[in-house]
PDB file of N, CA and C in Angstrom:
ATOM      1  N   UNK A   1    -193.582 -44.687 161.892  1.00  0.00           N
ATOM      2  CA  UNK A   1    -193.422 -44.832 160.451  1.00  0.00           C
ATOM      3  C   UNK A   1    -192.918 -46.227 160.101  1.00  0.00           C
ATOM      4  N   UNK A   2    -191.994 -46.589 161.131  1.00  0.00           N
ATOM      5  CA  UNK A   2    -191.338 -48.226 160.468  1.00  0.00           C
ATOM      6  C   UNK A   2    -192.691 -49.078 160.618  1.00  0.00           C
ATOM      7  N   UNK A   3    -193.437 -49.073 161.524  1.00  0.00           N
ATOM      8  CA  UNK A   3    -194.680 -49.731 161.886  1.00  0.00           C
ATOM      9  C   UNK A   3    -195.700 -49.811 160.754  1.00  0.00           C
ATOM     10  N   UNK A   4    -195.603 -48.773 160.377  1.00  0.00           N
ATOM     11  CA  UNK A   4    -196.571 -48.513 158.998  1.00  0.00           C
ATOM     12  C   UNK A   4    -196.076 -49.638 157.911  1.00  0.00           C
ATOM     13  N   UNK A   5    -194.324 -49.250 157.659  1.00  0.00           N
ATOM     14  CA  UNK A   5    -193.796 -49.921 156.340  1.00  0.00           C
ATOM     15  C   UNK A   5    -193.902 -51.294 156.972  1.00  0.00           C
ATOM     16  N   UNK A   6    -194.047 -51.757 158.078  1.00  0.00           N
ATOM     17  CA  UNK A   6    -193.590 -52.887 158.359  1.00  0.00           C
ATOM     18  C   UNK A   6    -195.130 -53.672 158.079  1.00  0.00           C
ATOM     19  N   UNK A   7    -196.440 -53.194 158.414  1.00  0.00           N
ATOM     20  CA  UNK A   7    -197.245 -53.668 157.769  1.00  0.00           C
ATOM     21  C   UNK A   7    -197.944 -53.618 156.743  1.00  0.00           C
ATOM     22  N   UNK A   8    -197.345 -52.964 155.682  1.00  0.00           N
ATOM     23  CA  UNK A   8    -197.489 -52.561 154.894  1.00  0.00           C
ATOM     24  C   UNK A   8    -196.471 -53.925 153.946  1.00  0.00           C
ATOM     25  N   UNK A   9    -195.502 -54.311 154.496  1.00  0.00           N
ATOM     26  CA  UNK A   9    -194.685 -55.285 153.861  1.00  0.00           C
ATOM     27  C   UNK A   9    -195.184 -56.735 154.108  1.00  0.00           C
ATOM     28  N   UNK A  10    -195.704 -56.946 154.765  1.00  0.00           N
ATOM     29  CA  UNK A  10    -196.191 -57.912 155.759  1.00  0.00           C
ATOM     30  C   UNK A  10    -197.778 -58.705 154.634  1.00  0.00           C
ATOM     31  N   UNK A  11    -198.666 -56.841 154.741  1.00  0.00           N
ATOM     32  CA  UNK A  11    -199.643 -57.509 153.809  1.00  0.00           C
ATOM     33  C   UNK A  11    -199.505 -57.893 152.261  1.00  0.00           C
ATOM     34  N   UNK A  12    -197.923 -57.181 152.185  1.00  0.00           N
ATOM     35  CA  UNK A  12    -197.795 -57.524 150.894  1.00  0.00           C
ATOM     36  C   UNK A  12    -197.859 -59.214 150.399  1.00  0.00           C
ATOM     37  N   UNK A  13    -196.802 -59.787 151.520  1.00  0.00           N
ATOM     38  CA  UNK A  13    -195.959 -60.619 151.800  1.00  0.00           C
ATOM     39  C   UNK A  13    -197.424 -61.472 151.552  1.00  0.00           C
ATOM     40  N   UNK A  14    -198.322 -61.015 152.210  1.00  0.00           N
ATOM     41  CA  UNK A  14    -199.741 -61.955 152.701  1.00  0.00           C
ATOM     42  C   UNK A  14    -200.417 -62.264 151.573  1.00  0.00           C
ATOM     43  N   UNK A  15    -200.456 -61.141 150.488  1.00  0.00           N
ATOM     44  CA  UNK A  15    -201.065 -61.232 149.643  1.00  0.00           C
ATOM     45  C   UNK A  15    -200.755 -61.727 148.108  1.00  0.00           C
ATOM     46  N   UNK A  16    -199.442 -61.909 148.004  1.00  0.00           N
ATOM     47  CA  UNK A  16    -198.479 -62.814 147.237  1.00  0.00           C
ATOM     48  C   UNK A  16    -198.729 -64.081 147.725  1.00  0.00           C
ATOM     49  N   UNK A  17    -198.770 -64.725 148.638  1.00  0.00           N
ATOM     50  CA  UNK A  17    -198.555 -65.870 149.234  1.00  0.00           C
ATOM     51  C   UNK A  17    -200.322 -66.435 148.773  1.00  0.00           C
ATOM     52  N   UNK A  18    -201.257 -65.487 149.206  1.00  0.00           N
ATOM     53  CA  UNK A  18    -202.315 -66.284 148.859  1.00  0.00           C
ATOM     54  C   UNK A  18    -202.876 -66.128 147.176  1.00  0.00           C
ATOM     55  N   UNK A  19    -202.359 -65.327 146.718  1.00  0.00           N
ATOM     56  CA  UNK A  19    -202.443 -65.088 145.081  1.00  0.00           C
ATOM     57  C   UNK A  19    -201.687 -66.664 144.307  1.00  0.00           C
ATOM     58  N   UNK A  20    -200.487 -66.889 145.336  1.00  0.00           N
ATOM     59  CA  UNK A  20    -200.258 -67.863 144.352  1.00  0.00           C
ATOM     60  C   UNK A  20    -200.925 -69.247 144.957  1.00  0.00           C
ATOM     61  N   UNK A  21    -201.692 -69.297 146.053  1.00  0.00           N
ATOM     62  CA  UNK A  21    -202.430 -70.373 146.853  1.00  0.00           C
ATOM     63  C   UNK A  21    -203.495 -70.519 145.668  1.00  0.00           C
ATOM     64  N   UNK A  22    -203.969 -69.417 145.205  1.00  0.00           N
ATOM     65  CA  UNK A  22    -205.183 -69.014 144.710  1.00  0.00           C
ATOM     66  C   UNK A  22    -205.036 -69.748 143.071  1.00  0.00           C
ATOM     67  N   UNK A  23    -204.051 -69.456 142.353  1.00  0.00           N
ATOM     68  CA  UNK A  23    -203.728 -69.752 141.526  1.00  0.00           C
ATOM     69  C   UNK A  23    -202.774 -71.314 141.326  1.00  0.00           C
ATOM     70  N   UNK A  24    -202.103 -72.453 141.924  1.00  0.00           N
ATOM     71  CA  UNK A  24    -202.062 -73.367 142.279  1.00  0.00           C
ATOM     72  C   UNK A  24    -203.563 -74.302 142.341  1.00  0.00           C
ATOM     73  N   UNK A  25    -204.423 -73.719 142.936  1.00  0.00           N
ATOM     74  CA  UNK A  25    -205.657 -73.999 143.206  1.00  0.00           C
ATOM     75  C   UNK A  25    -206.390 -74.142 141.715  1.00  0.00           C
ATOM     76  N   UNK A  26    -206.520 -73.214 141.209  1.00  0.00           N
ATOM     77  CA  UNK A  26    -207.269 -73.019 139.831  1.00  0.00           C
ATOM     78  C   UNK A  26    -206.404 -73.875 139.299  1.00  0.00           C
ATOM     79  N   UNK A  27    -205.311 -73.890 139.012  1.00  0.00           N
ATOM     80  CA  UNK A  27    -204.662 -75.078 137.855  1.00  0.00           C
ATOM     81  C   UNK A  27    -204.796 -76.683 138.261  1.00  0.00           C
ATOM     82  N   UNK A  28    -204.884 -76.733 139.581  1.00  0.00           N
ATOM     83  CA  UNK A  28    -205.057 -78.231 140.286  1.00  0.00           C
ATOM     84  C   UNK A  28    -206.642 -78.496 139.422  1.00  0.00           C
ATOM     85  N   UNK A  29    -207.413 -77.281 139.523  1.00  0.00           N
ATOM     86  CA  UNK A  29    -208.867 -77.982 139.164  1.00  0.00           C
ATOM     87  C   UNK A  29    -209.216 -78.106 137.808  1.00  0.00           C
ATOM     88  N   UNK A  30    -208.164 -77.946 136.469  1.00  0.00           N
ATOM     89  CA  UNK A  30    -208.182 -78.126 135.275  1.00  0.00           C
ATOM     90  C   UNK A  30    -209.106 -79.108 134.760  1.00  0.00           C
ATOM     91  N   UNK A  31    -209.719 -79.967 135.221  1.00  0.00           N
ATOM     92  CA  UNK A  31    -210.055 -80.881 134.866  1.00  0.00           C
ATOM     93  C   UNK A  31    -211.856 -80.458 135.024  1.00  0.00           C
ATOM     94  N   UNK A  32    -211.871 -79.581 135.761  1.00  0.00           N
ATOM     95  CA  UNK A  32    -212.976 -79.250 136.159  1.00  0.00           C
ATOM     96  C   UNK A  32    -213.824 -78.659 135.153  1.00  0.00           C
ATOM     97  N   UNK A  33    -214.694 -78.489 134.418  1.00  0.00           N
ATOM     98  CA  UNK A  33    -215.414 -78.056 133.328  1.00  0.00           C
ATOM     99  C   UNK A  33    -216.351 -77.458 133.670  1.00  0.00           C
ATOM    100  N   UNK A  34    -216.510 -75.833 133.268  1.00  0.00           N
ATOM    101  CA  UNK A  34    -217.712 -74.845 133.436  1.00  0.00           C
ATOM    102  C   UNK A  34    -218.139 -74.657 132.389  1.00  0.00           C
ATOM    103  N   UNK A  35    -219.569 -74.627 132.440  1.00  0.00           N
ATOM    104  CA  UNK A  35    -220.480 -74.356 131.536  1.00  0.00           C
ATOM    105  C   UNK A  35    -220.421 -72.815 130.723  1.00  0.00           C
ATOM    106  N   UNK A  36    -220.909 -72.639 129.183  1.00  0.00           N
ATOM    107  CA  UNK A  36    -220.866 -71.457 129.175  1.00  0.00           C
ATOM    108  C   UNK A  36    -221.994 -70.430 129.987  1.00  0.00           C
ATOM    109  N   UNK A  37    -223.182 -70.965 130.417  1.00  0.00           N
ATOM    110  CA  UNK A  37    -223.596 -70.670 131.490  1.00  0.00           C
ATOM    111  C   UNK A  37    -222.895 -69.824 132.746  1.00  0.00           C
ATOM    112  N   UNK A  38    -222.240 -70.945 132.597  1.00  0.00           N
ATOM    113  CA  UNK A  38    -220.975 -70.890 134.417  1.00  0.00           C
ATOM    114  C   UNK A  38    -219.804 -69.427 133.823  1.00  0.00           C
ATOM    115  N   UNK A  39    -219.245 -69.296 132.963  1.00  0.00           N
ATOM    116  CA  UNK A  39    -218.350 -68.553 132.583  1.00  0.00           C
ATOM    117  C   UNK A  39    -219.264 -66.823 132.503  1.00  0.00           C
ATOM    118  N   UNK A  40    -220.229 -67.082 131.754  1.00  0.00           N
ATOM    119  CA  UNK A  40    -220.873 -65.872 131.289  1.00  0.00           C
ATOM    120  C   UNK A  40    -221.463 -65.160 133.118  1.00  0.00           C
ATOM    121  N   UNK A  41    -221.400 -66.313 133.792  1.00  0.00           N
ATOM    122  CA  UNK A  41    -221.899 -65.387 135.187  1.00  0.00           C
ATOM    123  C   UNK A  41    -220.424 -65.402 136.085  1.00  0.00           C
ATOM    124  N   UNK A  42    -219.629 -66.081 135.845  1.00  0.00           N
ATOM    125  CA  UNK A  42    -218.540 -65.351 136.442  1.00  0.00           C
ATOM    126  C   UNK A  42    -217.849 -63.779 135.835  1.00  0.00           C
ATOM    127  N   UNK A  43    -217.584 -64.034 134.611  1.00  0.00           N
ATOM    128  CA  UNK A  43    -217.108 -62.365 134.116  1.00  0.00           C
ATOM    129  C   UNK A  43    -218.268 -61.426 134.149  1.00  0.00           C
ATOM    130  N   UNK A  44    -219.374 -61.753 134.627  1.00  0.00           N
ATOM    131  CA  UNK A  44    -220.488 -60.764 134.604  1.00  0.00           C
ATOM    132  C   UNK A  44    -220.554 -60.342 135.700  1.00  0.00           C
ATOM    133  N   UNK A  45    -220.171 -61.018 136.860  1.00  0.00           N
ATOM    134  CA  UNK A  45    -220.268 -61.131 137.996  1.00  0.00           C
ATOM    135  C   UNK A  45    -218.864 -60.160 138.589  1.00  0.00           C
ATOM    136  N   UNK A  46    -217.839 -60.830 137.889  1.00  0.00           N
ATOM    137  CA  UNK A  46    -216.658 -59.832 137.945  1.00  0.00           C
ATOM    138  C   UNK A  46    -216.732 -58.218 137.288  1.00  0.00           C
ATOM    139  N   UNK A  47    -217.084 -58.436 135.985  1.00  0.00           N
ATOM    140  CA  UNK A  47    -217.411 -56.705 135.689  1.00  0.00           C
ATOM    141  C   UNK A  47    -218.264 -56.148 136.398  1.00  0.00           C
ATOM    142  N   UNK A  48    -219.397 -56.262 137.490  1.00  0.00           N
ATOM    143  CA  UNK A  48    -220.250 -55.452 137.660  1.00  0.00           C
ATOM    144  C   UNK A  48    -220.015 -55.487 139.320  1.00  0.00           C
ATOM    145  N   UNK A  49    -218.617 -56.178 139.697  1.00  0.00           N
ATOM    146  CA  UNK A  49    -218.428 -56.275 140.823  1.00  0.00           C
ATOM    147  C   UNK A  49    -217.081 -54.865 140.919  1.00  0.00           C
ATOM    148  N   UNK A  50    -216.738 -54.877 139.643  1.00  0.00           N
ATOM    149  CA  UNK A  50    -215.192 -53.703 139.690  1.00  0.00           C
ATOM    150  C   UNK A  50    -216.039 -52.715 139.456  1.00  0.00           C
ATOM    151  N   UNK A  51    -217.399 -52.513 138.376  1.00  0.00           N
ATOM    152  CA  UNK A  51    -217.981 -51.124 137.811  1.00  0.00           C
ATOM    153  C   UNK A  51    -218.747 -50.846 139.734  1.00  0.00           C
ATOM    154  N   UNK A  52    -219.063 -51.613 140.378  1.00  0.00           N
ATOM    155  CA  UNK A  52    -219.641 -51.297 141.741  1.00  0.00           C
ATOM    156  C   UNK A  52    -218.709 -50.404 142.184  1.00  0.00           C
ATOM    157  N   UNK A  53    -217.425 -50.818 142.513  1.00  0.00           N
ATOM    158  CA  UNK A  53    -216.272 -50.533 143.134  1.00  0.00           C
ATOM    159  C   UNK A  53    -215.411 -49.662 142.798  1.00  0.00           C
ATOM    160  N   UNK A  54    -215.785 -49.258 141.304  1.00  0.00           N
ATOM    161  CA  UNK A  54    -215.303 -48.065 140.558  1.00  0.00           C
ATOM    162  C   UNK A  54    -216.286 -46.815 140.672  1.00  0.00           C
ATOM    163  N   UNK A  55    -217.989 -47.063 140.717  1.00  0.00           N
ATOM    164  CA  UNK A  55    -218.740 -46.102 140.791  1.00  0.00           C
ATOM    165  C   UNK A  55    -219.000 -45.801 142.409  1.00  0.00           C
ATOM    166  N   UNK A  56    -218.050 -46.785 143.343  1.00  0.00           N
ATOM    167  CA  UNK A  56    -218.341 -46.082 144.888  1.00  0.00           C
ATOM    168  C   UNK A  56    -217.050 -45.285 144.934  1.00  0.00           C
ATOM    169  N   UNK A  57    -215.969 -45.219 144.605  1.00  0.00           N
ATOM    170  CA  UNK A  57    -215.177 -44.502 144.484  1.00  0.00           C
ATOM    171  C   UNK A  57    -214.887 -43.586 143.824  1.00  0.00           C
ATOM    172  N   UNK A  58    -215.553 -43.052 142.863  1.00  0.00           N
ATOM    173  CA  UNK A  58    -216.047 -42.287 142.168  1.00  0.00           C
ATOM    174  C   UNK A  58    -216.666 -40.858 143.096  1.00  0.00           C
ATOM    175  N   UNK A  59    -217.391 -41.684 144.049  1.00  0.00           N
ATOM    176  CA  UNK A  59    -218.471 -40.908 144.757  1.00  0.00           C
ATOM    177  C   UNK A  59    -217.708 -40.671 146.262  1.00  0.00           C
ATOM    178  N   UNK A  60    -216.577 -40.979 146.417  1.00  0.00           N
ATOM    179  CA  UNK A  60    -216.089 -41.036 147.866  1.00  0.00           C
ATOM    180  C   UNK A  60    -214.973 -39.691 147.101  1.00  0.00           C
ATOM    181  N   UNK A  61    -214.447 -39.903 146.088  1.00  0.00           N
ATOM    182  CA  UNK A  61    -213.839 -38.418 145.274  1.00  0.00           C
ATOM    183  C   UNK A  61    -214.808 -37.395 145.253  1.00  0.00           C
ATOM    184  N   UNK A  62    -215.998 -37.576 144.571  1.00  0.00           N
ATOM    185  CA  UNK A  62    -216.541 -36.012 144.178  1.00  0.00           C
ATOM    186  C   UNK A  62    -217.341 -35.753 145.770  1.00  0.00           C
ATOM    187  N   UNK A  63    -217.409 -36.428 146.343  1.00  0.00           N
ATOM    188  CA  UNK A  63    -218.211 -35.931 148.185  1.00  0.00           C
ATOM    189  C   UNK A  63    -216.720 -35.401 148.630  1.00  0.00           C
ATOM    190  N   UNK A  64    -215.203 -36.028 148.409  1.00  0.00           N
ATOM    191  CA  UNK A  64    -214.495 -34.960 148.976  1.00  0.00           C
ATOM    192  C   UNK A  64    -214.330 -33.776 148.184  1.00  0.00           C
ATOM    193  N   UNK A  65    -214.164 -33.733 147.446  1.00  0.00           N
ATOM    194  CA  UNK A  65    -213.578 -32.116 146.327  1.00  0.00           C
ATOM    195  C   UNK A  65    -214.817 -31.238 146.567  1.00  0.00           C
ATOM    196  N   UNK A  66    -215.810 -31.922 146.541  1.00  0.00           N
ATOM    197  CA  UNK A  66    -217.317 -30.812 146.938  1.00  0.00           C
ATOM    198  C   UNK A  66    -217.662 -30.283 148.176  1.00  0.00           C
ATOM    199  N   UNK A  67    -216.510 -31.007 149.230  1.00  0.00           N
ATOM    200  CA  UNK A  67    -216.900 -30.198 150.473  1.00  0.00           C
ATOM    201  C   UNK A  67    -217.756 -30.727 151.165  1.00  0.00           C
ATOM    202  N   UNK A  68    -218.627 -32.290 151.050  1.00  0.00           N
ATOM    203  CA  UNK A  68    -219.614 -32.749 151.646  1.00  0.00           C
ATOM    204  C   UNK A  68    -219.036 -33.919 152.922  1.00  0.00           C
ATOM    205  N   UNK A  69    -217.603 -33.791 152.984  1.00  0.00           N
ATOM    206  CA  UNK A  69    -216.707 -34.687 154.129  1.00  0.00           C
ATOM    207  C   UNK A  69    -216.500 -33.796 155.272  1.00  0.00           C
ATOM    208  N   UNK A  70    -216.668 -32.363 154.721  1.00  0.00           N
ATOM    209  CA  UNK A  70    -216.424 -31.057 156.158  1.00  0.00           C
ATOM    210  C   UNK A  70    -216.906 -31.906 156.827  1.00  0.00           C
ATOM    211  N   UNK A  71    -216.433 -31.062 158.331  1.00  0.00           N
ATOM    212  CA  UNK A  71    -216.838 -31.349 159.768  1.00  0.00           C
ATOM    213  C   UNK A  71    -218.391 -30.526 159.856  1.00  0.00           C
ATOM    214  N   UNK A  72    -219.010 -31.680 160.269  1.00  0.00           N
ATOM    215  CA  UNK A  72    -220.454 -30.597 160.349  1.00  0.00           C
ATOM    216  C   UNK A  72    -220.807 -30.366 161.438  1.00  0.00           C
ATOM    217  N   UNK A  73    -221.286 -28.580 161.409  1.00  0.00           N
ATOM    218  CA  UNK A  73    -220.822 -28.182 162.747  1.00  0.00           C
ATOM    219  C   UNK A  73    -222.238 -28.271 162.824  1.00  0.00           C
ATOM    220  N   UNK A  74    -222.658 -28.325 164.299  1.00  0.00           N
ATOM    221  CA  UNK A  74    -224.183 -28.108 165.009  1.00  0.00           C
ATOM    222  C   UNK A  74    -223.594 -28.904 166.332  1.00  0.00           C
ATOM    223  N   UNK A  75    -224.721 -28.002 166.902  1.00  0.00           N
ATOM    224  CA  UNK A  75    -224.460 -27.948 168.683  1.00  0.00           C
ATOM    225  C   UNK A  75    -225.505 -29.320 169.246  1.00  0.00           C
ATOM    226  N   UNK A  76    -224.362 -30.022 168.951  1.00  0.00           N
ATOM    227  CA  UNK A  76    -224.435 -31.164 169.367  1.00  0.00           C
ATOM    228  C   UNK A  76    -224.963 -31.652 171.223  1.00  0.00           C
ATOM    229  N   UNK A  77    -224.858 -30.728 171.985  1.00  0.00           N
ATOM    230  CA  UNK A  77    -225.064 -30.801 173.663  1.00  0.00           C
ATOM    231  C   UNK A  77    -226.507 -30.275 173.460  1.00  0.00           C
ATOM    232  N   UNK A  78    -226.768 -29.018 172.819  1.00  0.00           N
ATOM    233  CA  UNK A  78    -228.472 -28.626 172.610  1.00  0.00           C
ATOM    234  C   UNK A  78    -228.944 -29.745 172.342  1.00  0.00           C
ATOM    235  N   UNK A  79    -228.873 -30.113 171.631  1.00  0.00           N
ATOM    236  CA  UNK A  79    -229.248 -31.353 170.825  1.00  0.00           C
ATOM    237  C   UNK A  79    -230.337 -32.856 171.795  1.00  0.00           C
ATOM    238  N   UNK A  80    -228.962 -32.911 172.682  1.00  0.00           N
ATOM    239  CA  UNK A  80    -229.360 -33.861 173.467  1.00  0.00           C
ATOM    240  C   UNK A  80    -229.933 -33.560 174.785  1.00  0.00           C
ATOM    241  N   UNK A  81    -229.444 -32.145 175.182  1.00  0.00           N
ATOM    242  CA  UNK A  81    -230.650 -32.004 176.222  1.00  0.00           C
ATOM    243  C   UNK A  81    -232.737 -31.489 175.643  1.00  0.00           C
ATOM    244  N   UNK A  82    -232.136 -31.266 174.787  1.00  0.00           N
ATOM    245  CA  UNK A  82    -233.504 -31.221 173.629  1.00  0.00           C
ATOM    246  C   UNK A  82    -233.975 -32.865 174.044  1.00  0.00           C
ATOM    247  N   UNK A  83    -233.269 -33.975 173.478  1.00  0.00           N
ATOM    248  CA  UNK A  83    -233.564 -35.032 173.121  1.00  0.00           C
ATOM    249  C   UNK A  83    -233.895 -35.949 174.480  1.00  0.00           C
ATOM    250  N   UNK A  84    -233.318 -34.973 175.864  1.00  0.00           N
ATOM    251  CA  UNK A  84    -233.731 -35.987 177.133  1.00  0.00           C
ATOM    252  C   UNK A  84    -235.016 -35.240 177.807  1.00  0.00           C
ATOM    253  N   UNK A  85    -234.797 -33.861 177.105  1.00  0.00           N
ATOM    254  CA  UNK A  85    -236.479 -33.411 178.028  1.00  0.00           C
ATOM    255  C   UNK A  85    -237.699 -34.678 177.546  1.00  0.00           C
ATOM    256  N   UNK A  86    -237.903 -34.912 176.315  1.00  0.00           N
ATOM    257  CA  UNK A  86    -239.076 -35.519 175.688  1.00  0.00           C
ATOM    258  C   UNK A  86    -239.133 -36.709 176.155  1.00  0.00           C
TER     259      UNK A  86
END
C-alpha cells in the first residue's frame, strides 16, 4: 500500500513539475502569433480529442455494468488440440 501512495505521489510530483515546464514554455513564446486558422484547429482538435476520450469511456462503463467484461468461459485446451490436428 505505501508503494502505491508512494507512486502515486511521485506522479503527482511529475506532473506539476511538467505542467508548469509546459506553461513557462507557452508564455516564453508570447511573441509567437497564430493564425485564426491555427487557433480554430487547435480547440477543434482539443474538443474532439476530450469528446474521443469521453465517448471511449463511456463504452468501457456500459461493457462493464452489461456484463460484457465477464470471464468468458470456453474450453480453451479443446480448442487447441482442435487447432493442432489441422
Amino acid at each position: 500500500m505505501k508503494n502505491i501512495l508512494l507512486l502515486i505521489v511521485i506522479a503527482s510530483c511529475a506532473l506539476v513539475i511538467i505542467t508548469v515546464f509546459a506553461i513557462n514554455l507557452w508564455l516564453q513564446m508570447s511573441d509567437v502569433q497564430i493564425s485564426y486558422n491555427g487557433l480554430v484547429a487547435i480547440f477543434a482538435g482539443a474538443f474532439f480529442t476530450i469528446l474521443l476520450g469521453a465517448g471511449l469511456m463511456s463504452l468501457v462503463f456500459f461493457s462493464a455494468r452489461h456484463g460484457f467484461d465477464e470471464q468468458v468461459d470456453h474450453d480453451l485446451e479443446n480448442l487447441l488440440e482442435r487447432h493442432k490436428d489441422s
